[in-house]
PDB file of C-alpha atoms in Angstrom:
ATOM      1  CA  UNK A   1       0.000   0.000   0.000  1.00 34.00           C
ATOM      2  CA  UNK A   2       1.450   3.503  -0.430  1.00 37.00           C
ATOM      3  CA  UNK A   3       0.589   5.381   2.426  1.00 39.00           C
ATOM      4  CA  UNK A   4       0.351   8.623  -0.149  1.00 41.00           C
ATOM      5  CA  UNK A   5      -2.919   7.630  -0.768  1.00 39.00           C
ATOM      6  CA  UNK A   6      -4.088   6.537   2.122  1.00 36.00           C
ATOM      7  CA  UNK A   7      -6.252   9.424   4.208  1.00 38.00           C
ATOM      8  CA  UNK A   8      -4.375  11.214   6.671  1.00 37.00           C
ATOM      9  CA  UNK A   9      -4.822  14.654   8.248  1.00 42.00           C
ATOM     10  CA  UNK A  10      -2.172  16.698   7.609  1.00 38.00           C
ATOM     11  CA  UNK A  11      -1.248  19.028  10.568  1.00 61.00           C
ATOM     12  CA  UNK A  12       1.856  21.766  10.774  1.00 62.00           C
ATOM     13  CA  UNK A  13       3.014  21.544  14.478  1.00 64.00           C
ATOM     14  CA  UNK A  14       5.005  24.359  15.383  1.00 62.00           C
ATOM     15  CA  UNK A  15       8.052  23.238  17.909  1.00 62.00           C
ATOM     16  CA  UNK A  16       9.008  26.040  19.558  1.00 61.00           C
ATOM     17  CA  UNK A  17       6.102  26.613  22.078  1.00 61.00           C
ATOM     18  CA  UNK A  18       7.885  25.783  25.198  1.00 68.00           C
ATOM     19  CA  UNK A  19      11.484  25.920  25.800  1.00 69.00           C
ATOM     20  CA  UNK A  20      12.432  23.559  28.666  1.00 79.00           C
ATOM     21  CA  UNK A  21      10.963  20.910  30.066  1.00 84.00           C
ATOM     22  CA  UNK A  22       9.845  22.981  33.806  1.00 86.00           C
ATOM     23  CA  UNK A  23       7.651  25.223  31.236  1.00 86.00           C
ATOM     24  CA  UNK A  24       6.406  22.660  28.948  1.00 88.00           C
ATOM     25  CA  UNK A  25       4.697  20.938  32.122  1.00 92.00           C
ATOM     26  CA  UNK A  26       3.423  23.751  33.779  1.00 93.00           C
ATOM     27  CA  UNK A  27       1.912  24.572  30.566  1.00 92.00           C
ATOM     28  CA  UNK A  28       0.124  20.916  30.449  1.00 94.00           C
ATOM     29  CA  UNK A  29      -1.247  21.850  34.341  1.00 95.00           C
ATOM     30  CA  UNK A  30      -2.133  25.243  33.081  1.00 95.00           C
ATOM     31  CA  UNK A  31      -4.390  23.486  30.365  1.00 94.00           C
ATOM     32  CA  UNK A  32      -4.993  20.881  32.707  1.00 96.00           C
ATOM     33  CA  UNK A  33      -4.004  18.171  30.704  1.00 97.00           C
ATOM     34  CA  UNK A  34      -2.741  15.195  33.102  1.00 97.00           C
ATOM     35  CA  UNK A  35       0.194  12.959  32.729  1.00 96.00           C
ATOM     36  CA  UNK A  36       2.068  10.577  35.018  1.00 92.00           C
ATOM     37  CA  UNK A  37       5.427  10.274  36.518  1.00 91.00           C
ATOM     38  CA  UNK A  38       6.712   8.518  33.490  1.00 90.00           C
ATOM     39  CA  UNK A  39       5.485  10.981  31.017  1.00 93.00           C
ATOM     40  CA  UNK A  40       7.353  13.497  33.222  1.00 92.00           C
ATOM     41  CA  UNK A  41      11.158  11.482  33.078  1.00 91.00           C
ATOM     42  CA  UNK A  42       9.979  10.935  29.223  1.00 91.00           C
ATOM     43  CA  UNK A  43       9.794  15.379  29.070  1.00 90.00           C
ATOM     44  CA  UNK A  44      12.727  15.094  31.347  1.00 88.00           C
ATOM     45  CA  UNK A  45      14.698  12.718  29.049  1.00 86.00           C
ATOM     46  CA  UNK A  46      13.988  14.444  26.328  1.00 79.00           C
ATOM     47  CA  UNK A  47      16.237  17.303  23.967  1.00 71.00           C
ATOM     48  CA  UNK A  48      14.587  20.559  23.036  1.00 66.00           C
ATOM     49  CA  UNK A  49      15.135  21.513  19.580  1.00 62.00           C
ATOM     50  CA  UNK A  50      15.225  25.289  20.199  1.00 58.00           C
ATOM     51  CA  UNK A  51      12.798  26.173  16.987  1.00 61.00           C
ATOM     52  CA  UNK A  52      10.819  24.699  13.736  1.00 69.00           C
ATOM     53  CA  UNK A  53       7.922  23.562  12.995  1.00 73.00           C
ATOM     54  CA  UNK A  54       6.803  19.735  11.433  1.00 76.00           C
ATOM     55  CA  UNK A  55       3.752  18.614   9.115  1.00 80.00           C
ATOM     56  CA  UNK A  56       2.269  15.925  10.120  1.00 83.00           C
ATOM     57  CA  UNK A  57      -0.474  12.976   9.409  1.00 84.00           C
ATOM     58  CA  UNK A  58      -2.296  11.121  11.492  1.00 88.00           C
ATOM     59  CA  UNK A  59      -2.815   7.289   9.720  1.00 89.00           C
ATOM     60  CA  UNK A  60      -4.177   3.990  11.348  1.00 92.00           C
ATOM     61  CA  UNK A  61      -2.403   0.890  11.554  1.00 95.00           C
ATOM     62  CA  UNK A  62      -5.064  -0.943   8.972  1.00 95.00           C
ATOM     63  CA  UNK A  63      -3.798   1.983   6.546  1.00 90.00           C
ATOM     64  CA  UNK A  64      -0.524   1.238   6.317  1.00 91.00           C
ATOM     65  CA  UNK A  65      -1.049  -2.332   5.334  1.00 93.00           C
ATOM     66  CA  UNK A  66      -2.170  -4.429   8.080  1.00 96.00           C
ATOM     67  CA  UNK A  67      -5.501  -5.216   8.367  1.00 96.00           C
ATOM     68  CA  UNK A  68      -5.344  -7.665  11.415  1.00 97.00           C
ATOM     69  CA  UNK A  69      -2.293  -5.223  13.241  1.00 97.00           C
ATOM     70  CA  UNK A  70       0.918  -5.576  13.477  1.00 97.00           C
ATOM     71  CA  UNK A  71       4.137  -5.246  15.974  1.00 98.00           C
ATOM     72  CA  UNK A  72       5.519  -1.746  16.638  1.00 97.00           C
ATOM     73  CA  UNK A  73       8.582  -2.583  14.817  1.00 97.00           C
ATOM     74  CA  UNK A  74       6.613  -3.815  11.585  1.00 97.00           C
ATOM     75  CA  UNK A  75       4.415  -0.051  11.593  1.00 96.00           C
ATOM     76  CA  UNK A  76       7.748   1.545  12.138  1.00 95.00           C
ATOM     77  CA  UNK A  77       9.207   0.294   9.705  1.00 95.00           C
ATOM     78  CA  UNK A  78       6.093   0.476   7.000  1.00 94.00           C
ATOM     79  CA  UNK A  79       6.189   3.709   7.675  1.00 91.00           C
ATOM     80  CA  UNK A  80       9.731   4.743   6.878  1.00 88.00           C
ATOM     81  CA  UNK A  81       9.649   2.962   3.939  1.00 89.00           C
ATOM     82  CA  UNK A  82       7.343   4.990   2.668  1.00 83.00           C
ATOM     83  CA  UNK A  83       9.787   7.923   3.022  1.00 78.00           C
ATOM     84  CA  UNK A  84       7.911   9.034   6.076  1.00 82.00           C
ATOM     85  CA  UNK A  85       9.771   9.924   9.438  1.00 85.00           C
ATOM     86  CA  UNK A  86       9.845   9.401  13.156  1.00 89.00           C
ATOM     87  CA  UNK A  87       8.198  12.163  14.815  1.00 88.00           C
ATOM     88  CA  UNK A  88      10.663  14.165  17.025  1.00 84.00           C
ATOM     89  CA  UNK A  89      10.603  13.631  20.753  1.00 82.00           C
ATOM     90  CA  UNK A  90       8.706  16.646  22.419  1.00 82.00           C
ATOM     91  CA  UNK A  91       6.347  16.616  19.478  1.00 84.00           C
ATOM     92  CA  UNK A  92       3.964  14.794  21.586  1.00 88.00           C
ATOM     93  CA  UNK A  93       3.392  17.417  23.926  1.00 90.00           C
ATOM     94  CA  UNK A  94       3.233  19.898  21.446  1.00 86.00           C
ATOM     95  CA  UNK A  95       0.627  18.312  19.942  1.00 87.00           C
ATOM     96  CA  UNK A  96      -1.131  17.792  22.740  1.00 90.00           C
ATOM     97  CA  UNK A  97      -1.535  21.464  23.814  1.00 89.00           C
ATOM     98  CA  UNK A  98      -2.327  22.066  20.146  1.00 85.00           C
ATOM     99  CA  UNK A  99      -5.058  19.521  20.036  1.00 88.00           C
ATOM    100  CA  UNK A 100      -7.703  20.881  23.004  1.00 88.00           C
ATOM    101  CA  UNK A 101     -10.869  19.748  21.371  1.00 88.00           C
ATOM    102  CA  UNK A 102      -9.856  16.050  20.977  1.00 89.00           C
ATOM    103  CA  UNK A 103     -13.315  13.954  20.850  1.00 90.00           C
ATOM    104  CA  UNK A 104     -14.173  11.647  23.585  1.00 93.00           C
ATOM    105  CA  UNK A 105     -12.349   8.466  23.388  1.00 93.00           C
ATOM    106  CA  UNK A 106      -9.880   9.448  20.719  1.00 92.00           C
ATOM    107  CA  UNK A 107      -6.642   7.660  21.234  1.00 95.00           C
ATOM    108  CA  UNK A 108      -3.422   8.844  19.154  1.00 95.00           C
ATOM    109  CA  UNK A 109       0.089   7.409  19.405  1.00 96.00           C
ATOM    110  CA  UNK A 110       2.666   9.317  18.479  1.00 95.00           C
ATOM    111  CA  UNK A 111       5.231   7.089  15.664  1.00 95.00           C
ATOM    112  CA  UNK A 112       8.788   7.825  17.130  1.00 94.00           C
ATOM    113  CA  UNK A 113      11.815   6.521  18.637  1.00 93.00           C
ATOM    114  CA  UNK A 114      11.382   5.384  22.113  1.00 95.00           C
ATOM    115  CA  UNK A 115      12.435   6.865  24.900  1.00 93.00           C
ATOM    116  CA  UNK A 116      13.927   4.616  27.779  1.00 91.00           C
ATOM    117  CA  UNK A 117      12.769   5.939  31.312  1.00 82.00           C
ATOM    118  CA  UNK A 118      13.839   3.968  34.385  1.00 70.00           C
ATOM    119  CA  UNK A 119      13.308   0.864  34.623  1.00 78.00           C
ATOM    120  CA  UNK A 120      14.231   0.316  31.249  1.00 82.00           C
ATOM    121  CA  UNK A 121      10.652   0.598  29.663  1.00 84.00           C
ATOM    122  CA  UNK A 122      10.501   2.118  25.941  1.00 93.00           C
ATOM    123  CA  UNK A 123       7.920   4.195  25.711  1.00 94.00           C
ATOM    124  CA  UNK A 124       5.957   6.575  23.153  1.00 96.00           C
ATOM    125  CA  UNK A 125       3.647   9.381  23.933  1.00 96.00           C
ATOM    126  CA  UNK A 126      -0.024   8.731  23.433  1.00 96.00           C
ATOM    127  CA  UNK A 127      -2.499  12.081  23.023  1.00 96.00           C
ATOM    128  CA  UNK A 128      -5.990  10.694  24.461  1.00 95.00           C
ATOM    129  CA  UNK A 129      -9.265  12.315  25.788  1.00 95.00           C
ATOM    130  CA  UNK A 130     -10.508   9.847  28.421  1.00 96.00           C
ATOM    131  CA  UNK A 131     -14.116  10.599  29.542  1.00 96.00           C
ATOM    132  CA  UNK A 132     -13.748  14.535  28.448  1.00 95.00           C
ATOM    133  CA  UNK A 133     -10.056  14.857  30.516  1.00 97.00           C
ATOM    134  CA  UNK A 134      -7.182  15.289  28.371  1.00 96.00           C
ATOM    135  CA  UNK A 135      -4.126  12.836  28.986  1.00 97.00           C
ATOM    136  CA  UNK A 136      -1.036  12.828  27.411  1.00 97.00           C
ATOM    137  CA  UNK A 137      -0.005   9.600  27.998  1.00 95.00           C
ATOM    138  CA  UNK A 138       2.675   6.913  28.266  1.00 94.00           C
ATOM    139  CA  UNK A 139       2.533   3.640  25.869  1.00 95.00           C
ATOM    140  CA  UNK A 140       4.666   0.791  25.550  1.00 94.00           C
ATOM    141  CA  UNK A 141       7.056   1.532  22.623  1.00 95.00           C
ATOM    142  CA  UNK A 142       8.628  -2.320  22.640  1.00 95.00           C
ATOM    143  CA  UNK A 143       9.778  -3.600  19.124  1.00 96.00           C
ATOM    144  CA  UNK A 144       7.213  -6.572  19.700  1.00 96.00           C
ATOM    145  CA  UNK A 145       4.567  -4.413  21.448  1.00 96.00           C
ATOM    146  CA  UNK A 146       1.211  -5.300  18.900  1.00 97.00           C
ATOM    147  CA  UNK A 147      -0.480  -2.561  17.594  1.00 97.00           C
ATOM    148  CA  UNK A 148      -4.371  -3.243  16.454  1.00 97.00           C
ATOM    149  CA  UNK A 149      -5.710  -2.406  13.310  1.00 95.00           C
ATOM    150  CA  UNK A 150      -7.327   0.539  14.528  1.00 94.00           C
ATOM    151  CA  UNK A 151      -4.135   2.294  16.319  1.00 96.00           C
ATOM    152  CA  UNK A 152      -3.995   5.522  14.965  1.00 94.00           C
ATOM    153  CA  UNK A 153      -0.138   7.073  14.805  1.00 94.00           C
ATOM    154  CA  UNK A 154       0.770  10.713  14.269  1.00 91.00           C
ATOM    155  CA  UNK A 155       3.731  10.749  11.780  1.00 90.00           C
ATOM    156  CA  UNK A 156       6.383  13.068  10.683  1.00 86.00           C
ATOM    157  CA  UNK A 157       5.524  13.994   6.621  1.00 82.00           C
ATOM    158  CA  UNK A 158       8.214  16.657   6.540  1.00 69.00           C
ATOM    159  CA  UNK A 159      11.466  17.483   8.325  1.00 64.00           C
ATOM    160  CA  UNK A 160      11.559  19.795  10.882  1.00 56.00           C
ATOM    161  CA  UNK A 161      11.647  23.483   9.443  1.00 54.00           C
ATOM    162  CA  UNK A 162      14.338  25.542  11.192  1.00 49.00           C
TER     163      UNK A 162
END
């Protein structure tokens, strides 16, 4: 399948909102947007790139090919093969404070390379609106993690513009 055709959203996600991690998360309480612990270390662990801005699209799993899911690994690597990219770390919480009117029960992962927090869990930021709160969340970013049919990922369409 070439994900070209498949329908996506495109979205330009400006990077440079917050420039540390201490301001990026008392932004997310200012919105009131909850995360856990992990998601913090995740912010924490993260590098700020200073400026840009991204396009994005959000496609499910089903779209890029597999129709009964697939491991994290396999959408991964679907999805750089069809000259798309990894998102960039702190896009996730960018996102997040860009996306306010997320529907009810809308689940997005965000397609990137994982971040190892203690413990030694990979993980990848999920953007979700559970029961009308807004989450930006932690989910397991293993190579052999299996993603559903109906996982929808944010990726990276264009480089970051400096």
């Amino acid at each position: 399948i070439n994900i070209s055709d498949c329908r996506s959203i495109p979205t330009m996600i400006d990077l440079n909102l917050c420039q540390d991690s201490g301001s990026l998360k008392k932004e997310l309480e200012f919105r009131k947007i909850k995360f856990s612990e992990l998601v913090e270390k995740m912010i924490d662990a993260s590098v700020f790139p200073g400026s840009g801005s991204t396009k994005c699209a959000i496609i499910s799993v089903a779209d890029l090919g597999f129709p009964d899911g697939g491991s994290y690994s396999e959408v991964c690597k679907k999805v750089i093969e069809s000259e798309k990219q990894y998102c960039p770390p702190l896009f996730g919480p960018q996102f997040r404070l860009r996306y306010p009117h997320q529907p009810k029960g809308d689940h997005l992962l965000v397609l990137m390379e994982p971040i190892i927090v203690s413990g030694g869990h990979p993980g990848i930021f999920s953007i979700q609106n559970i029961k009308g709160t807004l989450w930006l969340g932690w989910q397991n970013g293993s190579a052999d993690y299996f993603c559903k049919s109906g996982f929808k990922f944010i990726v990276q369409i264009s480089s970051p513009v400096l």
